[in-house]
Every structure is written in C-alpha cells, then in structure tokens.
Coordinates of C-alpha atoms in Angstrom, one line a residue:
Chain A
X1005 CA -27.4 2.9 50.4
X1006 CA -31.0 0.9 50.3
X1007 CA -30.6 -2.5 49.5
X1008 CA -32.6 -4.1 47.3
X1009 CA -35.5 -7.7 47.3
X1010 CA -35.4 -9.4 43.5
X1011 CA -38.6 -10.0 42.5
X1012 CA -36.6 -14.1 40.5
X1013 CA -35.6 -16.1 43.0
X1014 CA -32.8 -16.8 40.1
X1015 CA -32.5 -13.5 39.2
X1016 CA -27.8 -14.5 39.7
X1017 CA -28.5 -16.9 36.8
X1018 CA -30.7 -14.8 34.9
X1019 CA -28.3 -12.3 35.2
X1020 CA -25.3 -14.0 34.2
X1021 CA -26.5 -15.2 31.3
X1022 CA -28.3 -12.3 29.4
X1023 CA -24.7 -10.6 30.8
X1024 CA -22.8 -13.7 28.7
X1025 CA -25.2 -13.8 26.3
X1026 CA -23.5 -11.0 24.8
X1027 CA -21.4 -11.1 21.7
X1028 CA -19.6 -7.1 22.4
X1029 CA -18.7 -8.4 26.1
X1030 CA -16.4 -11.2 25.2
X1031 CA -15.4 -9.4 22.3
X1032 CA -14.5 -5.9 24.9
X1033 CA -12.9 -8.1 27.6
X1034 CA -15.4 -7.1 29.8
X1035 CA -16.6 -9.5 32.9
X1036 CA -18.7 -9.6 35.7
X1037 CA -17.3 -9.4 38.7
X1038 CA -19.7 -9.0 41.0
X1039 CA -23.2 -9.1 41.2
X1040 CA -26.3 -7.8 44.0
X1041 CA -29.5 -7.2 44.2
X1042 CA -28.8 -3.8 42.2
X1043 CA -25.3 -4.1 41.7
X1044 CA -23.2 -4.6 39.9
X1045 CA -19.2 -5.0 39.0
X1046 CA -17.4 -5.4 36.3
X1047 CA -14.3 -5.2 35.0
X1048 CA -12.3 -5.1 32.3
X1049 CA -8.5 -4.7 31.3
X1050 CA -7.1 -2.2 29.2
X1051 CA -6.9 -3.4 25.1
X1052 CA -4.7 -1.4 23.0
X1053 CA -7.1 -2.1 20.1
X1054 CA -9.6 0.0 22.0
X1055 CA -8.1 2.8 21.9
X1056 CA -8.1 6.7 20.7
X1057 CA -5.5 8.4 19.7
X1058 CA -3.9 10.3 22.6
X1059 CA -3.9 6.0 24.3
X1060 CA -6.4 6.3 26.6
X1061 CA -9.7 3.7 26.3
X1062 CA -12.3 5.5 23.6
X1063 CA -15.1 7.3 25.4
X1064 CA -17.4 4.4 23.8
X1065 CA -15.9 1.6 25.1
X1066 CA -15.6 2.9 28.9
X1067 CA -19.4 3.8 28.2
X1068 CA -20.1 0.3 26.5
X1069 CA -18.9 -1.0 30.0
X1070 CA -21.1 1.6 32.3
X1071 CA -24.6 0.8 30.2
X1072 CA -24.1 -3.0 30.2
X1073 CA -23.3 -2.3 34.0
X1074 CA -26.7 -0.4 34.2
X1075 CA -28.3 -3.0 32.8
X1076 CA -27.9 -5.9 35.3
X1077 CA -27.8 -4.1 37.6
X1078 CA -31.1 -3.4 36.7
X1079 CA -32.3 -6.9 35.0
X1080 CA -31.6 -7.8 38.6
X1081 CA -34.5 -6.4 40.2
X1082 CA -36.7 -7.5 37.1
X1083 CA -39.1 -10.8 37.2
X1084 CA -38.7 -13.5 35.4
X1085 CA -39.6 -14.0 32.0
X1086 CA -37.9 -10.0 31.4
X1087 CA -35.9 -8.2 28.3
X1088 CA -34.7 -5.6 28.9
X1089 CA -33.2 -2.5 26.5
X1090 CA -31.1 0.8 27.1
X1091 CA -33.8 3.9 27.5
X1092 CA -31.4 6.7 26.9
X1093 CA -27.5 7.2 29.2
X1094 CA -25.6 10.4 30.0
X1095 CA -22.1 9.9 30.3
X1096 CA -19.8 12.6 32.4
X1097 CA -15.7 11.6 31.3
X1098 CA -14.0 13.0 34.2
X1099 CA -10.3 11.8 33.6
X1100 CA -8.8 9.9 30.6
X1101 CA -9.1 6.5 30.7
X1102 CA -5.3 4.8 30.9
X1103 CA -4.6 2.3 33.0
X1104 CA -4.1 -1.5 33.1
X1105 CA -7.1 -2.4 34.9
X1106 CA -11.3 -0.4 34.2
X1107 CA -13.7 -1.5 36.4
X1108 CA -17.4 -0.6 35.9
X1109 CA -19.9 0.0 39.0
X1110 CA -23.5 0.3 38.9
X1111 CA -26.6 0.6 41.2
X1112 CA -29.8 0.8 40.6
X1113 CA -31.2 4.3 42.1
X1114 CA -35.0 4.2 41.6
X1115 CA -36.4 0.0 40.7
X1116 CA -39.7 0.3 38.7
X1117 CA -42.0 -1.6 37.0
X1118 CA -41.6 -1.1 33.5
X1119 CA -38.8 2.2 34.4
X1120 CA -35.0 1.3 36.5
X1121 CA -32.8 4.0 36.7
X1122 CA -29.7 2.5 37.5
X1123 CA -26.0 5.0 38.3
X1124 CA -22.4 3.7 37.2
X1125 CA -19.2 5.4 37.8
X1126 CA -16.1 4.0 36.1
X1127 CA -12.8 3.4 37.9
X1128 CA -9.3 3.7 36.0
X1129 CA -6.5 0.9 37.9
X1130 CA -3.4 1.4 38.0
X1131 CA -1.0 -1.2 40.8
X1132 CA -2.5 -0.2 44.1
X1133 CA -4.2 2.7 43.0
X1134 CA -8.1 3.3 41.7
X1135 CA -9.2 6.5 40.6
X1136 CA -12.8 7.4 38.9
X1137 CA -12.6 8.8 35.4
X1138 CA -16.4 8.7 34.5
X1139 CA -20.1 8.3 35.5
X1140 CA -23.6 7.7 33.9
X1141 CA -26.7 7.7 34.8
X1142 CA -29.4 5.5 32.8
X1143 CA -32.7 4.2 32.4
X1144 CA -33.5 0.8 31.8
X1145 CA -37.1 -0.7 30.6
X1146 CA -38.3 -3.6 31.3
X1147 CA -40.1 -6.2 28.9
X1148 CA -41.7 -9.0 28.4
X1149 CA -39.2 -12.1 26.7
X1150 CA -40.1 -13.0 23.1
X1151 CA -39.2 -15.9 23.3
X1152 CA -39.6 -17.9 26.7
X1153 CA -39.1 -21.0 25.4
X1154 CA -35.4 -19.0 24.3
X1155 CA -32.8 -20.1 26.7
X1156 CA -31.5 -16.7 27.6
X1157 CA -32.4 -13.4 25.6
Chain B
X404 CA -28.2 24.4 9.1
X405 CA -25.8 27.4 9.5
X406 CA -22.8 27.0 7.4
X407 CA -19.2 27.3 9.9
X408 CA -15.7 28.8 8.5
X409 CA -12.8 26.9 9.8
X410 CA -10.5 28.5 11.4
X411 CA -8.3 25.7 10.9
X412 CA -7.6 25.9 6.2
X413 CA -6.1 22.3 7.2
X414 CA -9.2 21.3 9.0
X415 CA -10.2 18.7 6.6
X416 CA -6.5 16.5 6.6
X417 CA -6.5 17.9 10.9
X418 CA -9.6 16.2 11.5
X419 CA -8.9 12.1 9.4
X420 CA -5.9 12.3 10.9
X421 CA -7.0 12.8 14.3
X422 CA -10.1 10.6 13.3
X423 CA -7.1 7.7 12.0
X424 CA -5.2 8.0 14.5
X425 CA -7.7 6.3 16.3
X426 CA -7.3 1.7 16.8
X427 CA -10.9 2.1 18.6
X428 CA -11.8 3.0 15.6
X429 CA -10.6 0.0 13.1
X430 CA -11.3 -2.3 15.7
X431 CA -14.9 -1.3 15.4
X432 CA -14.8 -1.3 11.8
X433 CA -16.1 2.3 11.8
X434 CA -15.0 4.3 8.5
X435 CA -15.2 8.5 7.8
X436 CA -17.4 9.1 4.8
X437 CA -18.3 12.7 4.7
X438 CA -16.5 15.6 6.0
X439 CA -17.6 19.0 6.3
X440 CA -17.3 21.8 8.1
X441 CA -18.7 21.4 11.3
X442 CA -20.1 18.0 9.2
X443 CA -19.7 14.5 9.9
X444 CA -20.5 11.3 8.3
X445 CA -19.4 7.8 10.1
X446 CA -20.4 4.6 9.1
X447 CA -19.8 1.3 10.2
X448 CA -20.9 -2.5 8.9
X449 CA -22.9 -4.6 10.9
X450 CA -20.6 -7.6 12.9
X451 CA -21.7 -10.0 15.1
X452 CA -19.2 -9.9 17.9
X453 CA -20.5 -6.3 18.8
X454 CA -24.1 -7.5 19.6
X455 CA -25.6 -8.1 22.7
X456 CA -28.2 -10.9 24.0
X457 CA -30.9 -10.1 20.6
X458 CA -28.1 -10.0 18.2
X459 CA -28.5 -6.5 18.1
X460 CA -25.1 -4.0 17.7
X461 CA -24.9 -2.8 21.6
X462 CA -25.9 0.4 23.2
X463 CA -21.9 1.0 23.8
X464 CA -20.5 0.8 20.1
X465 CA -23.7 3.1 18.9
X466 CA -22.8 5.4 21.3
X467 CA -18.8 5.5 20.5
X468 CA -19.5 5.6 16.7
X469 CA -21.8 8.8 17.6
X470 CA -19.1 10.2 19.9
X471 CA -16.2 10.0 17.2
X472 CA -19.0 11.6 15.0
X473 CA -19.3 14.4 16.8
X474 CA -16.1 14.6 18.4
X475 CA -14.7 15.1 14.5
X476 CA -17.2 17.4 14.3
X477 CA -16.1 19.4 16.4
X478 CA -12.5 19.2 15.3
X479 CA -12.8 20.7 12.5
X480 CA -13.5 24.1 13.5
X481 CA -10.6 24.0 16.5
X482 CA -7.3 26.2 15.6
X483 CA -4.3 24.3 14.4
X484 CA -2.2 22.7 16.9
X485 CA -5.5 21.9 19.2
X486 CA -6.1 18.4 20.4
X487 CA -9.9 17.8 21.5
X488 CA -11.5 15.4 23.7
X489 CA -15.5 14.2 25.5
X490 CA -16.6 16.4 28.3
X491 CA -19.9 14.5 28.1
X492 CA -22.5 13.0 26.1
X493 CA -25.9 12.0 26.7
X494 CA -27.4 9.3 24.0
X495 CA -30.9 8.2 23.7
X496 CA -32.0 4.6 22.2
X497 CA -34.9 5.2 19.0
X498 CA -35.0 1.7 17.9
X499 CA -32.5 -1.6 18.2
X500 CA -29.3 -1.3 16.3
X501 CA -30.9 -4.0 13.4
X502 CA -29.5 -3.6 10.1
X503 CA -26.8 -4.2 7.9
X504 CA -25.0 -0.8 8.2
X505 CA -25.0 2.5 10.4
X506 CA -24.5 6.1 10.0
X507 CA -23.0 8.3 12.5
X508 CA -24.1 12.1 11.0
X509 CA -23.2 14.9 13.0
X510 CA -23.4 18.3 13.1
X511 CA -21.8 21.1 14.9
X512 CA -24.6 23.2 17.4
X513 CA -22.3 25.4 19.1
X514 CA -18.9 26.0 18.4
X515 CA -16.8 28.2 21.1
X516 CA -12.8 28.9 22.1
X517 CA -13.2 26.4 25.0
X518 CA -16.3 24.0 24.0
X519 CA -18.5 22.6 21.6
X520 CA -21.4 21.6 21.3
X521 CA -22.8 18.8 18.1
X522 CA -25.9 16.4 18.0
X523 CA -25.6 13.7 15.6
X524 CA -27.7 10.8 14.2
X525 CA -27.6 7.2 14.7
X526 CA -28.9 5.4 11.4
X527 CA -29.4 1.4 10.6
X528 CA -29.1 0.7 6.9
X529 CA -31.3 -2.5 5.4
X530 CA -31.5 -1.9 1.7
X531 CA -32.8 0.9 0.3
X532 CA -34.0 2.1 3.8
X533 CA -32.5 4.3 6.3
X534 CA -34.1 4.1 9.5
X535 CA -33.0 6.6 13.4
X536 CA -31.8 4.6 16.3
X537 CA -30.6 7.0 17.9
X538 CA -29.5 10.2 19.4
X539 CA -26.4 12.0 20.7
X540 CA -26.2 15.3 22.6
X541 CA -22.1 15.3 23.5
X542 CA -19.9 18.6 24.7
X543 CA -16.2 18.1 23.4
X544 CA -13.6 20.1 24.6
X545 CA -10.0 22.3 23.2
X546 CA -7.3 22.2 24.2
X547 CA -3.9 23.1 22.7
X548 CA -2.0 20.0 22.2
X549 CA 1.2 18.6 24.4
X550 CA 3.3 18.0 21.7
X551 CA 3.0 20.2 18.9
X552 CA 5.9 18.6 17.2
X553 CA 3.8 14.8 17.4
X554 CA 2.8 13.9 13.4
X555 CA -1.4 13.7 15.1
X556 CA -2.2 13.2 18.2
Chain C
X1092 CA -39.2 16.7 9.2
X1093 CA -41.5 14.5 9.5
X1094 CA -45.4 15.2 10.2
X1095 CA -47.6 13.0 11.9
X1096 CA -51.4 11.9 12.8
X1097 CA -52.5 11.9 15.6
X1098 CA -54.3 9.6 17.5
X1099 CA -56.8 12.0 19.3
X1100 CA -59.0 13.6 17.1
X1101 CA -59.5 16.3 19.6
X1102 CA -55.2 16.3 20.4
X1103 CA -56.0 20.1 20.3
X1104 CA -57.6 21.1 23.2
X1105 CA -56.3 18.2 25.0
X1106 CA -53.7 19.5 24.5
X1107 CA -54.3 23.0 25.2
X1108 CA -55.7 22.0 28.3
X1109 CA -52.9 20.7 30.1
X1110 CA -51.1 23.2 29.0
X1111 CA -54.0 25.6 31.3
X1112 CA -54.0 23.8 34.1
X1113 CA -50.4 23.9 35.4
X1114 CA -50.4 26.7 37.5
X1115 CA -46.1 27.1 37.2
X1116 CA -46.7 28.1 33.2
X1117 CA -48.8 31.0 34.9
X1118 CA -46.9 32.2 37.2
X1119 CA -43.6 32.5 35.2
X1120 CA -45.7 33.8 32.0
X1121 CA -45.2 31.3 29.7
X1122 CA -47.7 30.7 27.3
X1123 CA -48.7 28.8 24.1
X1124 CA -48.5 30.4 20.5
X1125 CA -48.4 27.3 18.7
X1126 CA -49.4 23.1 18.2
X1127 CA -49.5 21.5 15.7
X1128 CA -49.0 17.0 15.9
X1129 CA -45.3 17.0 16.9
X1130 CA -44.9 20.4 17.7
X1131 CA -45.0 23.0 20.2
X1132 CA -44.1 26.6 20.7
X1133 CA -44.2 28.3 24.2
X1134 CA -43.0 31.9 24.2
X1135 CA -42.1 33.9 27.4
X1136 CA -41.6 37.8 28.4
X1137 CA -38.7 38.6 30.5
X1138 CA -38.9 39.0 33.9
X1139 CA -36.7 40.2 35.9
X1140 CA -37.4 38.6 39.4
X1141 CA -36.8 34.4 37.6
X1142 CA -33.3 35.9 36.6
X1143 CA -29.8 34.9 38.5
X1144 CA -27.1 36.6 39.3
X1145 CA -25.7 37.8 36.2
X1146 CA -29.5 38.9 35.3
X1147 CA -29.7 36.5 32.9
X1148 CA -33.0 34.1 33.4
X1149 CA -32.5 31.6 35.1
X1150 CA -31.4 28.3 33.3
X1151 CA -34.3 26.2 35.5
X1152 CA -36.6 28.6 34.3
X1153 CA -34.9 27.9 30.7
X1154 CA -35.5 24.4 31.1
X1155 CA -38.5 25.1 32.7
X1156 CA -40.2 26.0 29.2
X1157 CA -38.0 23.7 27.2
X1158 CA -39.9 20.5 29.3
X1159 CA -42.9 21.8 29.0
X1160 CA -42.4 22.0 25.1
X1161 CA -41.6 18.1 24.9
X1162 CA -44.7 17.4 27.3
X1163 CA -46.7 18.9 24.6
X1164 CA -45.9 18.4 21.9
X1165 CA -45.4 14.1 23.2
X1166 CA -49.1 15.0 24.0
X1167 CA -50.5 15.8 20.8
X1168 CA -49.9 12.0 19.8
X1169 CA -50.9 10.7 22.4
X1170 CA -54.7 8.8 22.9
X1171 CA -56.8 10.3 24.4
X1172 CA -57.5 9.6 28.0
X1173 CA -53.9 9.7 28.3
X1174 CA -51.9 11.6 30.8
X1175 CA -48.2 12.4 30.9
X1176 CA -45.2 13.5 32.4
X1177 CA -41.6 13.8 32.0
X1178 CA -38.6 10.6 32.5
X1179 CA -35.8 13.1 32.5
X1180 CA -34.2 15.5 30.1
X1181 CA -30.7 16.9 29.1
X1182 CA -30.2 20.9 28.5
X1183 CA -27.1 21.8 27.1
X1184 CA -26.8 25.9 27.6
X1185 CA -25.5 27.6 24.8
X1186 CA -25.4 31.1 25.5
X1187 CA -26.7 34.3 28.4
X1188 CA -30.7 34.2 28.7
X1189 CA -30.3 37.6 27.7
X1190 CA -33.7 38.7 25.5
X1191 CA -37.1 40.6 25.7
X1192 CA -39.0 37.6 24.9
X1193 CA -37.6 34.0 24.6
X1194 CA -39.2 31.2 22.1
X1195 CA -39.1 27.3 24.0
X1196 CA -39.5 25.2 20.0
X1197 CA -40.8 21.3 21.1
X1198 CA -40.6 18.8 18.2
X1199 CA -41.0 15.1 18.7
X1200 CA -38.5 13.2 17.0
X1201 CA -40.3 9.1 18.2
X1202 CA -43.2 9.2 19.0
X1203 CA -43.8 5.9 21.0
X1204 CA -47.1 3.6 23.0
X1205 CA -44.9 4.1 26.4
X1206 CA -42.5 6.3 25.6
X1207 CA -42.1 10.0 23.4
X1208 CA -38.8 11.7 23.0
X1209 CA -38.5 15.1 22.0
X1210 CA -35.7 17.6 20.7
X1211 CA -36.5 21.6 21.9
X1212 CA -34.8 24.5 21.4
X1213 CA -34.9 27.8 23.4
X1214 CA -34.0 30.9 21.8
X1215 CA -34.2 34.7 22.6
X1216 CA -35.7 37.2 21.4
X1217 CA -34.5 41.5 21.1
X1218 CA -35.6 43.6 18.2
X1219 CA -35.9 41.3 15.1
X1220 CA -33.0 38.8 16.3
X1221 CA -32.8 35.9 17.5
X1222 CA -30.8 34.4 19.2
X1223 CA -30.0 30.3 19.5
X1224 CA -29.9 30.4 23.9
X1225 CA -30.1 26.7 24.7
X1226 CA -31.4 22.6 23.4
X1227 CA -32.8 19.9 24.7
X1228 CA -32.9 16.1 25.0
X1229 CA -36.4 15.0 26.8
X1230 CA -38.1 12.0 27.2
X1231 CA -42.0 11.6 27.7
X1232 CA -44.1 8.6 29.5
X1233 CA -48.4 8.4 28.7
X1234 CA -50.0 7.3 31.8
X1235 CA -53.8 6.4 31.1
X1236 CA -55.2 9.2 33.4
X1237 CA -56.2 8.3 37.1
X1238 CA -59.7 9.7 36.6
X1239 CA -61.3 10.0 33.6
X1240 CA -64.4 11.7 34.8
X1241 CA -61.5 15.3 35.6
X1242 CA -62.4 17.5 33.3
X1243 CA -58.6 18.1 32.4
X1244 CA -55.1 16.2 34.5
Chain D
X454 CA -17.1 11.2 50.3
X455 CA -13.2 12.9 49.7
X456 CA -13.2 16.1 51.2
X457 CA -12.5 19.6 49.6
X458 CA -9.9 22.1 50.1
X459 CA -11.2 25.7 48.8
X460 CA -9.1 27.4 47.1
X461 CA -10.7 30.8 48.2
X462 CA -10.9 31.6 52.3
X463 CA -13.9 33.1 51.4
X464 CA -15.6 30.4 50.0
X465 CA -18.2 31.1 52.2
X466 CA -19.3 34.4 52.4
X467 CA -18.5 34.4 48.3
X468 CA -21.0 31.7 48.1
X469 CA -23.3 32.7 49.9
X470 CA -23.4 36.4 47.6
X471 CA -23.8 35.1 44.0
X472 CA -26.8 32.4 45.8
X473 CA -28.6 35.3 47.9
X474 CA -27.7 37.9 43.9
X475 CA -30.3 35.5 42.0
X476 CA -33.3 37.5 42.2
X477 CA -35.6 34.0 40.7
X478 CA -34.0 32.1 44.0
X479 CA -36.0 34.8 46.2
X480 CA -38.9 34.3 43.6
X481 CA -39.5 30.0 43.9
X482 CA -38.6 30.5 47.6
X483 CA -35.3 28.9 47.5
X484 CA -32.7 29.4 50.4
X485 CA -29.5 27.9 51.3
X486 CA -29.7 26.0 54.2
X487 CA -25.9 23.6 54.6
X488 CA -22.5 25.1 52.6
X489 CA -19.4 23.2 53.2
X490 CA -16.6 23.0 50.4
X491 CA -18.5 21.0 47.8
X492 CA -21.1 20.1 48.9
X493 CA -25.0 22.4 49.7
X494 CA -27.9 21.8 50.6
X495 CA -30.9 24.6 49.2
X496 CA -34.3 24.6 51.0
X497 CA -37.5 25.8 49.0
X498 CA -41.3 25.4 50.1
X499 CA -44.5 24.0 48.6
X500 CA -46.1 26.6 46.5
X501 CA -49.4 26.1 44.6
X502 CA -47.9 28.6 42.3
X503 CA -45.3 26.5 41.1
X504 CA -47.1 23.7 40.0
X505 CA -48.0 21.5 36.9
X506 CA -51.2 20.4 35.9
X507 CA -51.7 17.5 38.5
X508 CA -50.2 19.6 41.6
X509 CA -47.1 18.7 42.2
X510 CA -44.6 20.6 41.7
X511 CA -43.4 21.4 37.7
X512 CA -40.1 19.5 37.1
X513 CA -38.4 22.9 35.3
X514 CA -38.8 24.0 39.3
X515 CA -37.3 21.3 40.9
X516 CA -34.4 21.7 38.1
X517 CA -34.4 25.2 38.7
X518 CA -33.6 24.4 42.5
X519 CA -30.8 21.3 41.4
X520 CA -28.8 23.3 39.4
X521 CA -28.7 26.2 41.7
X522 CA -27.3 23.2 43.9
X523 CA -24.7 21.9 41.7
X524 CA -23.7 26.0 40.8
X525 CA -23.4 26.4 44.5
X526 CA -21.2 23.5 45.1
X527 CA -19.5 24.1 42.7
X528 CA -18.4 28.0 43.4
X529 CA -17.1 26.6 47.0
X530 CA -14.0 25.5 45.1
X531 CA -13.0 27.9 42.2
X532 CA -10.8 30.7 43.2
X533 CA -11.9 34.5 44.4
X534 CA -12.8 36.7 41.2
X535 CA -14.7 34.1 39.8
X536 CA -18.5 33.9 37.8
X537 CA -19.5 30.7 36.6
X538 CA -22.2 29.4 34.6
X539 CA -23.7 26.2 33.6
X540 CA -22.8 24.4 30.9
X541 CA -25.7 21.4 30.8
X542 CA -27.1 19.1 32.9
X543 CA -29.6 16.2 33.1
X544 CA -32.5 15.1 35.6
X545 CA -33.9 12.6 36.4
X546 CA -37.2 12.9 37.2
X547 CA -38.3 9.6 40.1
X548 CA -41.2 9.9 41.3
X549 CA -43.4 13.5 41.4
X550 CA -42.6 16.2 42.8
X551 CA -45.7 16.3 46.0
X552 CA -44.1 17.1 49.8
X553 CA -44.5 20.3 52.0
X554 CA -41.0 20.8 51.8
X555 CA -37.8 20.7 49.1
X556 CA -34.2 19.8 49.3
X557 CA -31.5 19.9 46.4
X558 CA -28.7 18.9 47.8
X559 CA -25.3 18.6 45.8
X560 CA -22.1 17.4 46.3
X561 CA -19.2 18.1 43.4
X562 CA -17.6 14.6 42.1
X563 CA -14.9 16.7 39.7
X564 CA -13.6 20.0 40.9
X565 CA -11.2 21.0 38.0
X566 CA -9.6 24.6 36.5
X567 CA -12.6 25.0 34.0
X568 CA -15.2 23.1 34.5
X569 CA -16.6 20.9 37.5
X570 CA -18.7 17.8 37.5
X571 CA -21.8 17.7 40.1
X572 CA -24.2 15.4 40.8
X573 CA -27.0 16.7 43.4
X574 CA -30.1 14.9 44.7
X575 CA -33.5 16.1 45.3
X576 CA -35.9 15.1 48.0
X577 CA -39.3 16.0 48.9
X578 CA -40.6 16.3 52.8
X579 CA -43.7 15.1 54.2
X580 CA -44.0 15.3 57.9
X581 CA -40.8 13.1 59.1
X582 CA -40.0 11.2 55.4
X583 CA -37.7 12.1 53.1
X584 CA -38.4 10.7 49.8
X585 CA -36.4 11.1 46.4
X586 CA -37.6 12.1 44.0
X587 CA -35.0 13.5 41.2
X588 CA -31.4 13.2 40.7
X589 CA -29.2 15.7 38.3
X590 CA -25.0 15.4 37.2
X591 CA -24.3 18.5 36.2
X592 CA -21.2 20.1 34.4
X593 CA -20.6 24.4 35.5
X594 CA -17.4 26.1 34.2
X595 CA -15.5 28.6 36.0
X596 CA -15.0 32.2 34.5
X597 CA -12.7 34.6 35.5
X598 CA -15.7 37.8 37.5
X599 CA -15.7 40.7 34.0
X600 CA -16.6 43.8 36.2
X601 CA -14.2 43.1 39.8
X602 CA -15.2 46.5 41.2
X603 CA -18.4 45.0 41.6
X604 CA -19.9 43.6 44.6
X605 CA -21.1 40.8 43.5
X606 CA -21.5 39.1 40.4

C-alpha cells in the first residue's frame, strides 16, 4: 500500500467533522474508529432493526457503511475547503452480513484533483473471528464547498 | 418493456411477504406501493435521521431502497419456495437526494433460473415534480428456501 | 426518453471525427450507424478472430463496443473543443454473444459539465431476430482538448 | 492474500487450455505469463491497431485483458469438467493506457460453487517503471461443460 501526503494539514479534524455531520451515521450506529491519510475504518454494531428477511444486516446498510468509509478516506486527501460527493459505487456481497459487529475499511486507490477512486471491504466479526462479507469500488468527487463560512459542510 | 409470466401463481403474496419480513424496510420507512410481474415501486418519505452532511438523504439509504426494489422485482419471477439474495449491484448517483418523498422503481431485465438482472431508478419528488436521482443495475440469485415450513423466509 | 439540445452545433461532425480517429474501432470492425444528440448506435459483424473458447464474441470486445457507444453518445452533448475519457463502466453479460452482427446502442441518462452518465445495450442479430446480450452503465468525463490545432483529438 | 487449494489437480493444464482456446487472446496479443491457484498474470504488448483517438490502448481492450485474467484465475479453482462464463464486471480507468507493455493481474477474492468473485488490476510498463492504470471487480460463473468429449471447452 502506498502512503499518501494530505494536502490539508488539518485533514484529521476536517474528515472527522464531515463524518460527524451526517445524521445517517448516528442513526445507523456507525462510528469512525481509524483515520489515516487515505485510509479509514468505520465500525457498526449489529442492530435487529436493520436486518432483512433472514436476520442478516441489509445489503443497503452494509453499502452505507462502505460508501461512507470510501468518502471519508477520499476526503482526507482533498484540499481544505472541499466538499465531497459520491459519483458511483459497485458492491459485491460475498457472504451474509451475520455477526455482532461490522468493520468498513476503505483505502484510496487513486487520488485526483476532481475524482478519487477508493476500494473498501466490509468484515463481520463474531467472537474472535472476522470474515470478509462485501467489497466496494467507489468514485468520489471533490467540489469547492458552497458556504465556506459554515462550520462543517 | 417485455411482460413476464410469473412461475409462482402466488407471486404477489410471496413477494409482499418477503418485503414485509424485512425490519430494515420498516426502520427506513420504505413501503411497497406497486407490484407487477418483474416490476416494483417502493416509496419512502424524507427523514432527517437518514441524511448526510448537506441534508440530503444518504447514498446508502437510497441504495437500500434501490436494492430492495430490485430484489422484490426479481422475486416475483422466481418459483414458489425460493429465497433470494443480492449478488452485486452498481449505483450511479446523478443528483442530490433532495425531496419530500422518494420512489424506487425496479424492472427485471433478464430473468434466469439462478441469476436475475434488474435495473432500478430512484426519483425524488417535491410538490408535483419528480426528478431522477440515481440508477442501479443489480444481480440477484434464487436459492431454494432452507426452511419450507417457515411462514415467510 | 428526453431529448437533448447539443451545445456544439457541429456535434455530428465532431462526434464522427472522434469515432473515426480510433484505430481500435477499425480493427474490431465497428462502425457508426446512427447518431443523434445523446444517442448512438454502433454496428459490428461477427469475426471469428474475436471469439472466446466457445465461439462467442469475447466479453471484452462486446465491452469495447458498449464503451465506445457510451463515449460517442456523451460526446454529442459536450461543448466544442472537448476531449472525452471513460471514468468507469459496469457491464452485465446476459446471454452468449452469438450472432452474425451486433448492435451497441447508447443513450445519455444524465449529461453534466464534467461527468456524463450513459446506459448502453448490446444486441446480437441473426436473420431477422435481435436479442439483448449485455448492458452497460458508464461514466464519461469531458476534458478541454489539449491541442486545439489538432484536426481531431 | 489467502492461498487456495484447487479442486482440480490438473488445474494448470485445464486453465492453460481454456486460455489458449480463445482466438480473441491471440488476436489481441495477450499471453498467459503466470498461473497459480486463484492468481493469474496476463501480458500484452502495445499495438497501435488497438488504440483510441489519443494513441492510448482502448479501454475495451484493457477490459478484455482484465476480464480474461479474472476468468482464468477463477477457473483454476473450479472442479474438473467446468466451463466458465463472465456474469458481470466493473472497470475503473485510473490513467491513460500508455506504455510499451501491459500486465493484467487477477486474484480470486471469494471462490464459490456457482459464483466466484475476482479482482484484477492493469499495469502499464515503460522502461523499468510500472503504473496502475485500471481496476476490475468481476463475477464469474461455473457451469458443467456441455461436451465433455471436447478437448478444450
């Protein structure tokens, strides 16, 4: 894995602020547990209210975690004053999302001035074991933030 | 659009049962509003608790709706006693998910014994206008249901 | 299908020139058979030299046709002096590419200043029948052309 | 990277035979240069006849190489007597395909009885340097081979 040099010296607080500003992450119980330039881990506990018909976490919820991990990973490498949006992503669901906890781990594959490509993996954890349950490749776009006076985004 | 002949004469109650059996759909406030062989519309009201940093509905939530629409559309064409899982999907986010209500409309493109390919579109509605905000192409898989004695899935 | 208003009044000659400037299209025997604002049909005859192990046209060749159809469709809506590149695409292969001739039909789903999203379908033709064999969703990017003095691209 | 145990003790000759049986690979000048259980490298020299309007290798040709690398990697883990087909793939094009030679490197992410998911990367080589130009995630399907008496596929 290559290492990245962030353009924004305050990438850590900027990325944390964007993550924190998303009500959806609070509602889904997803938290930011690791943040490095171009790399992010999010964590989520199992919640019965987010399951599908067989008791596994819904693919859309897993995708929300993967997409956010990609977005925050990409955001760490964007210049100060950027906003970020997801252009597209593709998810492969490899195994049922069965577990007590879930990790969404994203890395930047190719940072760019306008577009950044990330890859992410979702792992389900049960007792001491972790297993790969889903992958994502996503394209993120940097935009100049509309309201620079706004605290977060 | 071609029309499809369901293999399961009770496709309507079977598909409704699979939809209803998903706690995630209730939590996200997504309901089934139209169901034909190979075609499904789901609807969701805006909820502030599912937004991202700019107040738009999170891409993962939109994806959950699109994925479910694909799954139910595919399920209408599967034989009785099937279970269904999502193999993979790809989402393009075309515009911010800004609106009072959202529609997720899926159609089967190619039904198959094992794999079914669907396309879905998400629309945001505000007053009288609807606008396209996202597309999905998804691959769904039919599985024999493990516990046929089980009421739903 | 919505209709589009091209920004470049010479979109027809500009798009034809970009298509013609691609040696790969000549090598694969792909030709431009229909061109409207945001819509393109390409055609290709079966060639044994482009087949896979079962005698069907290779998925990569089908993808080359789909990608090109998307690119030219997007290009018709870009301003004069643009160059175009493919950001990403996703292809679903629905049936073996068996036939005497193939059509690659692309339409713009969402044009944008920087990014344009297209959908394309590949059809195999045999005698009087045509059947859908593959779909693509692709994201294309407009770039200012580097050498404006250059005839084509 | 996990290591895989092939089900077919003759996986090496079986996979080589499927690769060799594809006229498209010969036409594109793509050769098999490394083969391990669940891992494949293909190589291709630059050819002007496969370029797009800027002199770079066409995205469809790069995709043909990536798709084939995924297919052969998946095939090494399938039981004897299988045939293989590509269900779908998604390609991100990260940089222009500019170079003297190209490598397509695929690994199996999740092998399965019916479906196998692979990831592949394309690298462009010039003098001593290699750079990442494209990624693929693909889903491959194992089928019982129709004509077992047939030498190859």
